[in-house]
Tab-separated table of C-alpha atoms and ligand atoms in Angstrom:
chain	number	residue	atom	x	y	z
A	1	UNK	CA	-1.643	-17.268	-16.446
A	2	UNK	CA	0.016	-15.070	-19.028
A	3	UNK	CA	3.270	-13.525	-18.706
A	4	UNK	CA	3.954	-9.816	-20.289
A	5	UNK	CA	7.005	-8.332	-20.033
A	6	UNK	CA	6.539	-5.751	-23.106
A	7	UNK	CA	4.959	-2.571	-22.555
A	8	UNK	CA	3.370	-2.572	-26.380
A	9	UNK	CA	1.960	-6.506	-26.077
A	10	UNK	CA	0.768	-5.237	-22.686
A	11	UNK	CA	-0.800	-2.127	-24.065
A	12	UNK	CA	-2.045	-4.635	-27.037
A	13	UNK	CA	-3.757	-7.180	-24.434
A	14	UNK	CA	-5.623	-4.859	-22.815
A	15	UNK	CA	-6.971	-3.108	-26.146
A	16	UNK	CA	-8.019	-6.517	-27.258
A	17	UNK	CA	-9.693	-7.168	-23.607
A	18	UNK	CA	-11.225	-3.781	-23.699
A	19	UNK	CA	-12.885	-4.595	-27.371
A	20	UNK	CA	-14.589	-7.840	-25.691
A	21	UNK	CA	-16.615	-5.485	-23.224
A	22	UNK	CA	-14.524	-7.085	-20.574
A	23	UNK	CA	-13.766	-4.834	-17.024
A	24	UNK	CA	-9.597	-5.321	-16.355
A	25	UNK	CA	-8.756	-5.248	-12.548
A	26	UNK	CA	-5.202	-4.597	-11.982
A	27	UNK	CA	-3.139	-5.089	-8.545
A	28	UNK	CA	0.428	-3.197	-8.714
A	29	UNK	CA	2.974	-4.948	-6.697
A	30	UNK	CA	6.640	-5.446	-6.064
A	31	UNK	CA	6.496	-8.734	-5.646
A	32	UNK	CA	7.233	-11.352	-2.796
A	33	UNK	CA	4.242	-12.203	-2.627
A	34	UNK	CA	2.056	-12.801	1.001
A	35	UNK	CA	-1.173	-13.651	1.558
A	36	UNK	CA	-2.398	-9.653	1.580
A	37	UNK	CA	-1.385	-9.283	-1.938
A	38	UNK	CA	-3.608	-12.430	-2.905
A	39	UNK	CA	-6.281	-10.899	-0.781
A	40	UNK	CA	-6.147	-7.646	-3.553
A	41	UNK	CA	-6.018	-10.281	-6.572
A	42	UNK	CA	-9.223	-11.870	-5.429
A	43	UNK	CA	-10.548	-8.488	-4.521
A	44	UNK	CA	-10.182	-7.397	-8.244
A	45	UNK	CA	-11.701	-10.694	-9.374
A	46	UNK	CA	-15.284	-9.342	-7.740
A	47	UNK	CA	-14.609	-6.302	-9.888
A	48	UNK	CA	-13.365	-7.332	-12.637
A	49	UNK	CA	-13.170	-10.009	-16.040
A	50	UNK	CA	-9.273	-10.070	-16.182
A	51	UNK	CA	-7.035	-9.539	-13.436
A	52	UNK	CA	-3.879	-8.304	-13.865
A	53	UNK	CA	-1.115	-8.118	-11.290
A	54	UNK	CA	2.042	-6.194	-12.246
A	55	UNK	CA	5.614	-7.148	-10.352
A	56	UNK	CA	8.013	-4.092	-10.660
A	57	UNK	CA	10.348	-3.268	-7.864
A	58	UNK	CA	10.208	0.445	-8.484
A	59	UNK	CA	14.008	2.275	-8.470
A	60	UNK	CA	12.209	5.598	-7.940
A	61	UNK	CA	10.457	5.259	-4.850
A	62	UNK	CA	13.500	4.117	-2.668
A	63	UNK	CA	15.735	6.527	-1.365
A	64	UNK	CA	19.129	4.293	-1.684
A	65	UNK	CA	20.337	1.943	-4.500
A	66	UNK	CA	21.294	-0.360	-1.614
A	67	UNK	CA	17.684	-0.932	-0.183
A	68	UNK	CA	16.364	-1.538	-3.885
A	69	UNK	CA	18.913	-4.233	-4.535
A	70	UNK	CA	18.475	-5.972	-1.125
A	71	UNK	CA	14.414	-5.752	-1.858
A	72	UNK	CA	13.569	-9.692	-1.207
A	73	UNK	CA	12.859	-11.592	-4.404
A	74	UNK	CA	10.938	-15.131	-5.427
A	75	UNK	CA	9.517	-15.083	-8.781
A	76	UNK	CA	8.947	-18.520	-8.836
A	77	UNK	CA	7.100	-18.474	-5.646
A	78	UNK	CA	5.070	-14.928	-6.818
A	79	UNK	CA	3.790	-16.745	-10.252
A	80	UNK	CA	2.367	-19.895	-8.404
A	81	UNK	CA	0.921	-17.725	-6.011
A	82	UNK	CA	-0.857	-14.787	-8.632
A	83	UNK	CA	-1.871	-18.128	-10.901
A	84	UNK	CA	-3.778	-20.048	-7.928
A	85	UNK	CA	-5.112	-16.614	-7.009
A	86	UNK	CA	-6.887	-16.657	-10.466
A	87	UNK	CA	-4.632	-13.871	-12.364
A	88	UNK	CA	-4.990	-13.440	-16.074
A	89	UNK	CA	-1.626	-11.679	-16.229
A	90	UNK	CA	1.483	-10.966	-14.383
A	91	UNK	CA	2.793	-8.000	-16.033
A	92	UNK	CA	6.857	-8.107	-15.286
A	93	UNK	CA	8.434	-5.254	-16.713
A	94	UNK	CA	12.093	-4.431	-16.655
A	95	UNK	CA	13.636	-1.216	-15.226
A	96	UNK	CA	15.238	-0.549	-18.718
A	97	UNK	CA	11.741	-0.953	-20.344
A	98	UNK	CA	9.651	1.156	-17.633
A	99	UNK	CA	12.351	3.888	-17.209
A	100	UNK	CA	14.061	4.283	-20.773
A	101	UNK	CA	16.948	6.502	-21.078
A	102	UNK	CA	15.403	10.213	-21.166
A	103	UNK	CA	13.052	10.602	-19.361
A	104	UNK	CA	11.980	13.632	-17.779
A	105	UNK	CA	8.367	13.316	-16.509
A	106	UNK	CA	7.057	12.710	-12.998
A	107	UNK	CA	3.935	12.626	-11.470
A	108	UNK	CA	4.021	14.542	-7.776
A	109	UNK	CA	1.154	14.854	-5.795
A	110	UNK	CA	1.232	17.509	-3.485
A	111	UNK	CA	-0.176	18.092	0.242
A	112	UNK	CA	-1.546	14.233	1.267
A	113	UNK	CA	2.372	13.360	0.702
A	114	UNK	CA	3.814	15.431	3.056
A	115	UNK	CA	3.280	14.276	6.258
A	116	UNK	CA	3.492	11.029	7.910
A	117	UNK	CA	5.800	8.734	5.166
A	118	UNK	CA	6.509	11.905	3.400
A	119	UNK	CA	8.040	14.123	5.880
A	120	UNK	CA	11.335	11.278	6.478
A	121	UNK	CA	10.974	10.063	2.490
A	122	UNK	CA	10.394	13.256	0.521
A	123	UNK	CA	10.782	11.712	-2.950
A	124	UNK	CA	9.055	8.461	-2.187
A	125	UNK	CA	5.614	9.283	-3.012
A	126	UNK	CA	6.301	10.888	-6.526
A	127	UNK	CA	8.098	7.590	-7.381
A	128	UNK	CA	5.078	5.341	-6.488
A	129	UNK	CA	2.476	7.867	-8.782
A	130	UNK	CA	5.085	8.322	-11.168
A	131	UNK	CA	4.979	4.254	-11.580
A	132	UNK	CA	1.594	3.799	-10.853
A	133	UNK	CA	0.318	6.430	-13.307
A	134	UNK	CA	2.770	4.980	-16.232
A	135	UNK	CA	0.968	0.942	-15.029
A	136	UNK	CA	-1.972	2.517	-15.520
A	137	UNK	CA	-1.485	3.873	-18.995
A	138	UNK	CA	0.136	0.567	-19.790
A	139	UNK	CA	-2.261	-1.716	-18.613
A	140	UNK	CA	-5.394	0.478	-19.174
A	141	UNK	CA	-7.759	-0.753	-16.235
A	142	UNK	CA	-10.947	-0.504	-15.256
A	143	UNK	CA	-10.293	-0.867	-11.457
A	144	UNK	CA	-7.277	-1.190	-9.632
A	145	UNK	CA	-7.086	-2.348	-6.193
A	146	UNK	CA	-4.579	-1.133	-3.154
A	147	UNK	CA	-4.018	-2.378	0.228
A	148	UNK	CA	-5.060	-0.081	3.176
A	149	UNK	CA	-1.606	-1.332	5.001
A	150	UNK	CA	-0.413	1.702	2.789
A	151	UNK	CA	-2.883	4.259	3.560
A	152	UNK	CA	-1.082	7.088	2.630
A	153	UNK	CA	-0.362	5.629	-0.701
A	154	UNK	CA	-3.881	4.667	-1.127
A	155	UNK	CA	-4.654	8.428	-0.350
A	156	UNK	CA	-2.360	9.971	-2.878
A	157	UNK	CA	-3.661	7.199	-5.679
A	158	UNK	CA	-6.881	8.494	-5.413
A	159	UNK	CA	-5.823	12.064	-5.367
A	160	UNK	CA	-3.860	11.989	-8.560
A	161	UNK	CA	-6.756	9.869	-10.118
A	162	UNK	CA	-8.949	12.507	-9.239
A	163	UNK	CA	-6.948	15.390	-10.178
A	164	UNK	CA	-5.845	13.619	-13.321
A	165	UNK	CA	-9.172	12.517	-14.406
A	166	UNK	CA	-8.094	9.240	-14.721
A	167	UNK	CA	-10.861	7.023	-15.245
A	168	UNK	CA	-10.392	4.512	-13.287
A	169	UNK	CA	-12.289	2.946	-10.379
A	170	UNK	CA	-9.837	2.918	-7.065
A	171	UNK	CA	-10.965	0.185	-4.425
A	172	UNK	CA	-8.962	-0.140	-0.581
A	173	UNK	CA	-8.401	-3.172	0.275
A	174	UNK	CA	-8.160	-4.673	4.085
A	175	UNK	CA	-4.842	-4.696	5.611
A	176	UNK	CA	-4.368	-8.702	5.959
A	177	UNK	CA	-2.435	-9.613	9.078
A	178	UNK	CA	-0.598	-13.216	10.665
A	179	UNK	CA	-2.213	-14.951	13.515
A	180	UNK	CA	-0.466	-12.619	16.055
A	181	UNK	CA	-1.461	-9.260	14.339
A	182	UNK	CA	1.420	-8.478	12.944
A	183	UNK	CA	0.532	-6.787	9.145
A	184	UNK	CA	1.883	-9.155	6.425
A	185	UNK	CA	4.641	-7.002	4.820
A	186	UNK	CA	7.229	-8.348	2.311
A	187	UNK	CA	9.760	-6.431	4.444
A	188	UNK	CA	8.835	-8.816	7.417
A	189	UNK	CA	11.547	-11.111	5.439
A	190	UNK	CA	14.259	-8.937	7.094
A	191	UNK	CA	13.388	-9.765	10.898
A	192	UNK	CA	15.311	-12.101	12.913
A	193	UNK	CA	13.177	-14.113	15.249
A	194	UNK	CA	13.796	-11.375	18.315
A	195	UNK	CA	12.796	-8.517	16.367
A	196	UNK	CA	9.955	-10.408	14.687
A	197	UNK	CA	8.658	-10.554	18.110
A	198	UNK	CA	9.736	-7.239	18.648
A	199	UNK	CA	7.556	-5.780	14.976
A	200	UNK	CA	4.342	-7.021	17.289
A	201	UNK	CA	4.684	-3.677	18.934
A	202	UNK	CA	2.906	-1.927	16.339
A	203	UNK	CA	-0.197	-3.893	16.352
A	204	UNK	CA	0.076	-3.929	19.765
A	205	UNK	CA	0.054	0.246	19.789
A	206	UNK	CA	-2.811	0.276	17.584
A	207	UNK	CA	-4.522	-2.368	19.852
A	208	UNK	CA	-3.941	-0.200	23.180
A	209	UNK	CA	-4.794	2.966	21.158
A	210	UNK	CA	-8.507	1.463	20.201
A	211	UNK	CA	-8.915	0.824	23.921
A	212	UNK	CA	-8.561	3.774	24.636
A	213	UNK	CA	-11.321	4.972	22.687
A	214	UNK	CA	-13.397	2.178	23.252
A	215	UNK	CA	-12.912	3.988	27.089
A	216	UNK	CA	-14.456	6.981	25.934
A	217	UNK	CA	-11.005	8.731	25.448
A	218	UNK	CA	-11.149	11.286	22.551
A	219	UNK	CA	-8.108	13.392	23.264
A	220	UNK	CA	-5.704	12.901	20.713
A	221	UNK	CA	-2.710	13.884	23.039
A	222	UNK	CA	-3.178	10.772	25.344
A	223	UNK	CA	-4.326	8.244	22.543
A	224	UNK	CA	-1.074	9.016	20.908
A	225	UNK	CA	0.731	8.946	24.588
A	226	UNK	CA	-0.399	5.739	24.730
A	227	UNK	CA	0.236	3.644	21.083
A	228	UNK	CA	4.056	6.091	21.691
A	229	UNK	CA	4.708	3.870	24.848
A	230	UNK	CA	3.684	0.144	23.770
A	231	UNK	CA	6.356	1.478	21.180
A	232	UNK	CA	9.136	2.939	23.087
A	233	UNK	CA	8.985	0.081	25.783
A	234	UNK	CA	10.248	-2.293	22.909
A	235	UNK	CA	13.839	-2.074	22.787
A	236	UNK	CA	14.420	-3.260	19.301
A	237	UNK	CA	11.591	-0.892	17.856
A	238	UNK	CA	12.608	3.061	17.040
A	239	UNK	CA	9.575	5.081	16.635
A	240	UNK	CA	9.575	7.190	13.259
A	241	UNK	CA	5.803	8.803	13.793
A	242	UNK	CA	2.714	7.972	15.212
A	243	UNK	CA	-0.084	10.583	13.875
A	244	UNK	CA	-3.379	10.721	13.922
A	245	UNK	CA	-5.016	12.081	10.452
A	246	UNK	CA	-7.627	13.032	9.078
A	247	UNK	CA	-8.404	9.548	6.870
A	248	UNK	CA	-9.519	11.628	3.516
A	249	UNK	CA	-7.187	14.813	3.985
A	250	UNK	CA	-4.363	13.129	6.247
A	251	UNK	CA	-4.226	16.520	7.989
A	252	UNK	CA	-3.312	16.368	11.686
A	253	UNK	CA	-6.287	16.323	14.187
A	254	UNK	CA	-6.386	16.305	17.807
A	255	UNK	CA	-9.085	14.166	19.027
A	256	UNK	CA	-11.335	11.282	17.713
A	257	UNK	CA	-14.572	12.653	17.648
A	258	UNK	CA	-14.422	12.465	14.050
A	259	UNK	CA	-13.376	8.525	12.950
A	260	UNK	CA	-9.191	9.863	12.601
A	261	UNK	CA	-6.263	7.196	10.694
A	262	UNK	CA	-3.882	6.699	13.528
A	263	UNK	CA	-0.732	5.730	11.499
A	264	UNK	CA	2.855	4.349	12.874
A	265	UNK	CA	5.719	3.905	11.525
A	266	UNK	CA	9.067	2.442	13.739
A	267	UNK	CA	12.012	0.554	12.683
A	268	UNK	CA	12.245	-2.723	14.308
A	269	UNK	CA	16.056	-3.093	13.857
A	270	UNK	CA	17.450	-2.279	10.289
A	271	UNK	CA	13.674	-2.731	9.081
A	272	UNK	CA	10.995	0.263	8.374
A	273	UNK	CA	7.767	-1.238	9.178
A	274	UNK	CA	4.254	0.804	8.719
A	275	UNK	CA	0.751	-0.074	10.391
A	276	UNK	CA	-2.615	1.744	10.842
A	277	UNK	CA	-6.182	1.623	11.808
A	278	UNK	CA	-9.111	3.957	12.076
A	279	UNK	CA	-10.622	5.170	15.233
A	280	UNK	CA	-13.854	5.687	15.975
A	281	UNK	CA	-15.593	6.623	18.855
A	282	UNK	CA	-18.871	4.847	17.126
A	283	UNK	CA	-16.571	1.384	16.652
A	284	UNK	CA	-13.187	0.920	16.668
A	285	UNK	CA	-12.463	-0.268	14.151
A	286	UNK	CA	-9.116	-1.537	12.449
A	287	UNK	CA	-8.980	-0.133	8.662
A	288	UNK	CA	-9.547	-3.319	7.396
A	289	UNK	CA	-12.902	-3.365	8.757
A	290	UNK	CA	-15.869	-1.850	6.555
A	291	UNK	CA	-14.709	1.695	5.445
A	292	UNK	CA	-16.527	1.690	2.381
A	293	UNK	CA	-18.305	4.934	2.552
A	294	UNK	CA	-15.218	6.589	4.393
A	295	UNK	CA	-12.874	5.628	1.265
A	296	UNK	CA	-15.412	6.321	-1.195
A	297	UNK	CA	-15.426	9.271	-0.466
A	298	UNK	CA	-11.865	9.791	-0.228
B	301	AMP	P1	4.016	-3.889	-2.234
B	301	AMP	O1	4.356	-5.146	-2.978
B	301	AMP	O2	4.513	-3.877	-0.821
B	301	AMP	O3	4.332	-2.652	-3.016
B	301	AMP	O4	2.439	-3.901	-2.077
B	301	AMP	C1	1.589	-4.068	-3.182
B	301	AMP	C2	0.170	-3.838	-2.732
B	301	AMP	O5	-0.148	-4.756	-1.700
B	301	AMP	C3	-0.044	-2.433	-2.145
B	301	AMP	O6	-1.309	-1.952	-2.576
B	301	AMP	C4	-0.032	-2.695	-0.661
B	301	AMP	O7	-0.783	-1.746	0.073
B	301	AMP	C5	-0.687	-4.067	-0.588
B	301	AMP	N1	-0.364	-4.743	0.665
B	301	AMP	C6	0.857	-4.911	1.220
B	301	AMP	N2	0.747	-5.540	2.405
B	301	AMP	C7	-0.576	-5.763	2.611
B	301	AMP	C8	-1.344	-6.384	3.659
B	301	AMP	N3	-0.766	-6.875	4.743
B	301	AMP	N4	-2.686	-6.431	3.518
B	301	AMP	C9	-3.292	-5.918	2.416
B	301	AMP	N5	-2.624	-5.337	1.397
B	301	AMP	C10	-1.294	-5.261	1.489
């Protein structure tokens, strides 16, 4: 595995790649690495000749210097783990490179940002397009390749590719989880042992949530009631929202009749974790499961 850090000889790799006929995959990260971003690297390998995975921990998209600089870091650790995974390239750009002195020029998009994450984190989701749309012009892929864990991120990627005629392919990728459920998340580095326990709550929500439905329940009032009160009956958890969505539009709805995103957020001491699934009344089924035609269509 190759290691960029210059926009140009990244901008020059993927010309030459591009000559060869060959398809680059790209996974955008932030690095400390877990088994669900491997899951995306091998998911680009299926699509793809070259992978390449970026590591940029993104200034814009966090609200406070302070949560930036505490972001967890292991670079060693993140290159043996993108080079077993079969990466071409780890793209590792510095902040002064990716955000020179100047500039001006943001990506926003508009309504799929504004509820859920949005609505506490106003400026988060112009950060993350605002990145991913300058990775994209720097690392000119065929396919890139996001985790479903961030749904609503996933959402507004494929919006802005969309509206911004981007042509590039965008694949979902399943949210991969530990033994006990809980959604691999580099932030899971923050919990203490109690409130790791604790961060089980939100798999646990989504869990009684699908039961529900699996019951035959379709009102979205008690489905809600019920992932609410797996979460306030952990005292270490603070809910932030639990919604349920409309998966393409992320528009509020009020029953499941139609397969709906429920999405959580809570913060399980001094850490904001996020978790989701899709229910259907069909199957319930978690949003790693098959959603191809769902998020094809997104
Ligand atoms: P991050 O490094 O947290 O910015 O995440 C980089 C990519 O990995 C994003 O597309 C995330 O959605 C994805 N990702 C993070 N956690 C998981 C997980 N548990 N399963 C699958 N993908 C994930």
């Amino acid at each position: 595995m190759q290691t960029i850090t210059d926009i140009r000889a990244m901008q020059q790799w993927a010309d030459a790649a591009r000559l060869r006929g060959q398809r680059i995959g790209f996974v955008p990260t932030m690095g400390y690495l877990h088994a669900g971003h491997v899951s995306l690297v091998e998911l680009a390998r299926r699509h793809a000749d070259r992978v390449v995975a970026s590591i940029f921990v993104n200034p814009l998209q966090f609200a406070a210097n302070q949560e930036m600089d505490r972001y967890p870091r292991d670079l060693e650790r993140d290159t043996k783990l993108l080079s077993e995974a079969g990466t071409d390239v780890l793209f590792l750009p510095s902040t002064e490179t990716m955000y020179p002195q100047g500039a001006q020029t943001t990506v926003k998009v508009e309504r799929v940002t504004q509820g859920l994450c949005g609505a506490a984190r106003p400026t988060h989701f112009a950060g993350v397009t605002t990145v991913v749309a300058k990775l994209f012009h720097i690392v000119k892929p065929h396919v890139a390749v996001f985790g479903r864990k961030d749904f609503q991120q996933l959402v507004a990627i494929r919006r802005m590719v969309l509206d911004l005629n981007m042509d590039i392919e965008i694949i979902g990728g399943p949210i991969v989880r530990e033994a006990d459920g809980l959604a691999m998340s580099s932030r899971n580095a923050y919990l203490s042992a109690a409130e790791r326990k604790a961060a089980l709550c939100l798999s646990r929500a989504l869990a009684t949530a699908a039961a529900e439905v699996e019951h035959g329940i379709v009102d979205g009032a008690r489905i809600l009631d019920a992932a609410q009160r797996v979460i306030r009956n952990e005292p270490l958890a603070r809910l932030e929202y639990a919604t349920l969505a409309d998966p393409e539009t992320l528009e509020e709805v009020s029953s499941v009749r139609a397969p709906a995103l429920l999405a959580l957020a809570a913060h399980v001491g001094k850490t904001r974790l996020i978790d989701n699934c899709i229910l259907s009344r069909e199957s319930t089924v978690e949003s790693r499961e098959p959603l191809g035609t769902l998020n094809s269509r997104l």
